[in-house]
Short mmCIF file of C-alpha atoms in Angstrom, two decimals:
data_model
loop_
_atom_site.label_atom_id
_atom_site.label_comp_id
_atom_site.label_asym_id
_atom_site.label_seq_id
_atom_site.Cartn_x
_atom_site.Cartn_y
_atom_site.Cartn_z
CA UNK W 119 -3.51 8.78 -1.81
CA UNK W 120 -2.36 6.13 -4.14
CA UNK W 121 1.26 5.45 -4.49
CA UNK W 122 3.58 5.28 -7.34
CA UNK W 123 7.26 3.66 -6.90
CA UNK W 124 10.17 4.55 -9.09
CA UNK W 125 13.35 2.15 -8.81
CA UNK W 126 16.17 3.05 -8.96
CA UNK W 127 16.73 7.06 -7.27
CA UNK W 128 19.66 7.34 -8.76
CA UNK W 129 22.51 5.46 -11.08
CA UNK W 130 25.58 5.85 -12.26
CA UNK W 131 26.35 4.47 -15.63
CA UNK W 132 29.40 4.21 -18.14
CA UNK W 133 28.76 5.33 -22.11
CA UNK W 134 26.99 2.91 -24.38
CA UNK W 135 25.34 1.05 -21.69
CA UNK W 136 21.95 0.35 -20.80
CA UNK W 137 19.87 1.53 -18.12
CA UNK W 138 16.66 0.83 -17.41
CA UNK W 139 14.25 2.60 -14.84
CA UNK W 140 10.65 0.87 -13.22
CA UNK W 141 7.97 2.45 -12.33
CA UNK W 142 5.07 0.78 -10.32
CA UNK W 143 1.76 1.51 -9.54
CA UNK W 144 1.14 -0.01 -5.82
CA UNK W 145 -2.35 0.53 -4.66
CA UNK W 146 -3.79 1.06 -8.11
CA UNK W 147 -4.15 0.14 -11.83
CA UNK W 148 -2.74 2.14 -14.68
CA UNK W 149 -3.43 1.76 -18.18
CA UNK W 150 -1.60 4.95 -18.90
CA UNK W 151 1.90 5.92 -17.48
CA UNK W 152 4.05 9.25 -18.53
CA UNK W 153 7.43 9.67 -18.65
CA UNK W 154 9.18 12.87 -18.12
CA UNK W 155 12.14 14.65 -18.24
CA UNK W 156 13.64 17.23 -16.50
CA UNK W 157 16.65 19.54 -17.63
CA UNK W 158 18.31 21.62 -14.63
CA UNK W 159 16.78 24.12 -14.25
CA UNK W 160 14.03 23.84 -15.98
CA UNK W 161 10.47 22.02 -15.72
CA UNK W 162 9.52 18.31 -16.56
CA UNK W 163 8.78 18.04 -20.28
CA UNK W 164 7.03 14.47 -21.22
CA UNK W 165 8.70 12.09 -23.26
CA UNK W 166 6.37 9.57 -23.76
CA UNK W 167 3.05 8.13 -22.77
CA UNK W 168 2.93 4.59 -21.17
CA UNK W 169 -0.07 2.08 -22.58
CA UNK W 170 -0.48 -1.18 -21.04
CA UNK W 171 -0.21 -3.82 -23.81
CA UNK W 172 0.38 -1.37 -26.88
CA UNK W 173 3.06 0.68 -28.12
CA UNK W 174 4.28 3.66 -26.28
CA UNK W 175 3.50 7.09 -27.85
CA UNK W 176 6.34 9.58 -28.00
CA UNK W 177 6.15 13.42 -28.01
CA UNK W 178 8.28 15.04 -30.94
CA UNK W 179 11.79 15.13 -30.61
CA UNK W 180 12.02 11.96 -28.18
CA UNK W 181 13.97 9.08 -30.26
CA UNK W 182 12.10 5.77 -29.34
CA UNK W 183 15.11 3.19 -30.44
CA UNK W 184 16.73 5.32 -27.44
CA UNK W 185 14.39 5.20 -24.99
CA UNK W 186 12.90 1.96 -25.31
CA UNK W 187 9.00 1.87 -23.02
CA UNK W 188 7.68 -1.32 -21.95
CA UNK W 189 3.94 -1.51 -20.38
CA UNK W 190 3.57 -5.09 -19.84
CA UNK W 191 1.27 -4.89 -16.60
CA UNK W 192 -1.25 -2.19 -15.45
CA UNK W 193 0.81 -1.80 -12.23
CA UNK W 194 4.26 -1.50 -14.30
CA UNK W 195 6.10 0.36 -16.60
CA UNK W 196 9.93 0.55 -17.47
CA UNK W 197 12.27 3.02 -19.56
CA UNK W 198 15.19 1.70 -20.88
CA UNK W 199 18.25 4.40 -21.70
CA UNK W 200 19.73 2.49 -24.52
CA UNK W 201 23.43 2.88 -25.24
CA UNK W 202 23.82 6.25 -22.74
CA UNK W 203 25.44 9.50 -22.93
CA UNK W 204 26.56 11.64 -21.04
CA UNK W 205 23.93 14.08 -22.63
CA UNK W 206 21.38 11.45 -21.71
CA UNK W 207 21.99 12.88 -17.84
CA UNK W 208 18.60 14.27 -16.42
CA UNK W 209 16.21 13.58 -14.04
CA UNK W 210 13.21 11.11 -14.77
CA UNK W 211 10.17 10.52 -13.30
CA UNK W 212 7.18 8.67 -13.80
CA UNK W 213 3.55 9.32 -13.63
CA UNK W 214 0.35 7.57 -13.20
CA UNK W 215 -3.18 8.87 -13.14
CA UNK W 216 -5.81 7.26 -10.94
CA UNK W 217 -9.30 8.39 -11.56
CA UNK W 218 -11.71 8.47 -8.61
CA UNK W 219 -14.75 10.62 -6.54
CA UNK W 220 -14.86 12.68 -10.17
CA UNK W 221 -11.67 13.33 -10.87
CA UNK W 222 -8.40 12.41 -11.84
CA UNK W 223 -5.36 12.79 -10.32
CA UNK W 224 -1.93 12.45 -11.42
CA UNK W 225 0.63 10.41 -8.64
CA UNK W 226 4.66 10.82 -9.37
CA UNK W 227 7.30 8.67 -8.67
CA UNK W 228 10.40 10.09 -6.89
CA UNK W 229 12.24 10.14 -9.75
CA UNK W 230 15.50 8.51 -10.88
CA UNK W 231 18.89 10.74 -11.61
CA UNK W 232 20.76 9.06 -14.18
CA UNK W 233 24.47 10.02 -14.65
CA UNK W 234 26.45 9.22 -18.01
CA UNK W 235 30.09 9.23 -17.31
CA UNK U 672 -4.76 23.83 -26.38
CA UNK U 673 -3.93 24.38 -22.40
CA UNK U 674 -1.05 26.47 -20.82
CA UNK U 675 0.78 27.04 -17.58
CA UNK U 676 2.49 30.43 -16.62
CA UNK U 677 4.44 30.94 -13.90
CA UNK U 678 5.17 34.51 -13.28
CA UNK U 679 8.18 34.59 -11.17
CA UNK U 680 11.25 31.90 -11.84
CA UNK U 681 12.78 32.80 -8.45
CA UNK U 682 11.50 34.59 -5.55
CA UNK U 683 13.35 35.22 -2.05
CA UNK U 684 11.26 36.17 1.21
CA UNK U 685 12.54 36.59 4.76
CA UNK U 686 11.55 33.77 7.38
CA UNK U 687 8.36 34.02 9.11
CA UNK U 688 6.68 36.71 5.99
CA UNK U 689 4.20 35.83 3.17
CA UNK U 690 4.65 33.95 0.62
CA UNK U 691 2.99 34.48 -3.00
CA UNK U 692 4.08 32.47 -5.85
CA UNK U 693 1.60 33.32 -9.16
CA UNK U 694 0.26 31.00 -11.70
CA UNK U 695 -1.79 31.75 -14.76
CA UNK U 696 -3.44 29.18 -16.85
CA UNK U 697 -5.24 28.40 -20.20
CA UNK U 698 -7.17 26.01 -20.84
CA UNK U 699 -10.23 24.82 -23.86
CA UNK U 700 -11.55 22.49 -20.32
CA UNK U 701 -12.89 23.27 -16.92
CA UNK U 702 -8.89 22.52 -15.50
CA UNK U 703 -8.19 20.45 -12.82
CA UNK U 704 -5.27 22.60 -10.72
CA UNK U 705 -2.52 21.25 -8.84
CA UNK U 706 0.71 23.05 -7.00
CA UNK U 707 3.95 20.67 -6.08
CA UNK U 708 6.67 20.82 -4.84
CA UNK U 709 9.95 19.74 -5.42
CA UNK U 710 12.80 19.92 -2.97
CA UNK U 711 16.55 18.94 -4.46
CA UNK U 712 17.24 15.89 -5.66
CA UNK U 713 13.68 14.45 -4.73
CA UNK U 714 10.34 13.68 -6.50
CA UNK U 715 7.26 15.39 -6.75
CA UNK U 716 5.24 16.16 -3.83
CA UNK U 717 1.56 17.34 -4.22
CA UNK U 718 0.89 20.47 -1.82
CA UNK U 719 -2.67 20.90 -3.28
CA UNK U 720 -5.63 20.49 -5.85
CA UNK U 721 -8.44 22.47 -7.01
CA UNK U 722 -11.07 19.61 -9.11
CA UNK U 723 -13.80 22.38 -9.49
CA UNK U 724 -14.93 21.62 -5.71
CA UNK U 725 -13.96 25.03 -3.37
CA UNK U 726 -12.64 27.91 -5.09
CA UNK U 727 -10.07 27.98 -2.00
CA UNK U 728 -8.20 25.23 -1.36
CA UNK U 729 -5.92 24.14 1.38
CA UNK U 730 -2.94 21.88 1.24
CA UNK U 731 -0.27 20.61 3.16
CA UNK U 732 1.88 22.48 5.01
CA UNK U 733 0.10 25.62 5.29
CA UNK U 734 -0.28 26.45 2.01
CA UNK U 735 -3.56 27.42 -0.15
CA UNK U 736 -4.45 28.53 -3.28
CA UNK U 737 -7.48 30.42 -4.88
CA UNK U 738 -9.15 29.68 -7.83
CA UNK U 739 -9.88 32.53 -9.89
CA UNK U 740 -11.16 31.87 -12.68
CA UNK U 741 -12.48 35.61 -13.92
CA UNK U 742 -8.46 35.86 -13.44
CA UNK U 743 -7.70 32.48 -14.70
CA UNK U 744 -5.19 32.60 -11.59
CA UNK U 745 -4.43 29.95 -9.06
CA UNK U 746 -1.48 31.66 -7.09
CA UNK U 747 -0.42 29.58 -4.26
CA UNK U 748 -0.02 31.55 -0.53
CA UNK U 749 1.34 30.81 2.74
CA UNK U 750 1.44 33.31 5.58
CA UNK U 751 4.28 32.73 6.88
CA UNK U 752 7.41 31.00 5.63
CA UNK U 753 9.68 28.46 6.79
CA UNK U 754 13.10 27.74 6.02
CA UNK U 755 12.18 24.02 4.84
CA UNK U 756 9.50 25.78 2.43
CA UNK U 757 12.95 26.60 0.21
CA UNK U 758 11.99 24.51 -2.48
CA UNK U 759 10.85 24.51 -6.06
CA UNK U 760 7.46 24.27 -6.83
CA UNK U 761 5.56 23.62 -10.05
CA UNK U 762 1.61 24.61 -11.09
CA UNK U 763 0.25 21.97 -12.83
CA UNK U 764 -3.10 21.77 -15.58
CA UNK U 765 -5.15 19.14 -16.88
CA UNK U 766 -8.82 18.97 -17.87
CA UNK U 767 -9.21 15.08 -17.25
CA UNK U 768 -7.51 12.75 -19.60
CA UNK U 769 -5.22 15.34 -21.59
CA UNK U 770 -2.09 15.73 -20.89
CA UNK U 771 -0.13 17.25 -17.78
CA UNK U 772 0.97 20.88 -18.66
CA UNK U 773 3.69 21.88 -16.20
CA UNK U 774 4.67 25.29 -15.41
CA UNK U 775 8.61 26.17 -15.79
CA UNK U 776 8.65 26.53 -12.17
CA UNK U 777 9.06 29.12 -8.79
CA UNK U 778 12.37 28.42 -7.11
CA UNK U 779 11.31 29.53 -3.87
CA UNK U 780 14.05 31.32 -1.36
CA UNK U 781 14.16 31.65 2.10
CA UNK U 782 16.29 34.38 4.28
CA UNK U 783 16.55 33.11 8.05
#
């Protein structure tokens, strides 16, 4: 199946700094990416949705100036923590959907654990 | 609108017995059904898809699922469990091009 790469797996960073989180498609082009988020505990909730070459669309409650989504190439997209907290500590991963013999099918990254200290 | 229900948030077997973990959906589409997995402090790993092909579909790892859809079920099976099967593992919808609906997920326990 196709791949998808998430860089890094895991960072440590200090409050009010930036982090920022890639996620490639390897084998395959994607217009759309997704961005999700997951509490302990609990299951991934999406953030945002990825477009190649247009403006990211965010789901309620997810504060764009704070998590900044770039789509610049249809094998790359990147999420930038702006100015962490330690709230801000969660697991992301990334997603890209590859459509093919009929049917789509949704490839994750292995996610990246962000820590805020 | 689509949905994902996961009946059980936690559920402990013995080593080498069944394993059922239950998921219910909704959804206005003909769904596209997937199960992963998650083990700690790793990504997602697909066990298994249903994309309106066999109602009974095998994955990786000796799991299945059934596709129900009288039941609008898709409970995911194995017949016997291993202690690296202790894992999480999500049921996923999506009719095409909307959007992923995850279940909250099945924390799956294993007794050696």
């Amino acid at each position: 199946g196709a791949v998808v790469s998430q860089h890094p797996s895991w960072v440590i960073c200090k409050s009010g700094t930036s982090v920022k989180i890639e996620c490639r498609s390897l084998d395959f082009q994607a217009t759309t990416m997704f961005w999700y988020r997951q509490f302990p505990k609990q299951s991934l909730m999406l953030m945002a949705t990825s477009n190649e070459g247009s403006k990211a669309t965010y789901e309620q409650g997810v504060e764009k100036d704070k998590f900044l989504i770039n789509h610049a190439s249809l094998t790359l997209s990147t999420l930038t923590v702006t100015s962490a907290h330690p709230e801000d500590s969660s697991f992301y991963i990334c997603s890209a959907r590859e459509y093919r013999g009929g049917s789509t099918e949704a490839f994750f990254g292995q996610g990246t654990r962000l820590t805020v200290v | 609108a689509q949905s994902v229900t996961q009946l059980d948030s936690h559920v402990s077997v013995s080593e080498g017995t069944p394993v059922l973990l239950r998921c219910n959906y909704s959804s206005s589409y003909s769904p596209s059904l997937f199960w992963y997995v998650q083990h700690p402090n790793k990504g997602l790993q697909l066990l298994l898809k249903y994309t309106s092909a066999a109602t009974l579909v095998k994955g990786i790892n000796g799991f299945e699922a059934e596709f129900k859809k009288s039941e609008t079920s898709f409970h995911l099976t194995k017949p016997s469990a291993h202690m690296s099967d202790a894992a999480e593992y999500f049921c996923v919808v999506y009719g095409g091009y909307q959007k992923v609906t995850f279940g909250i997920g099945t924390k799956l326990q294993v007794i050696p």
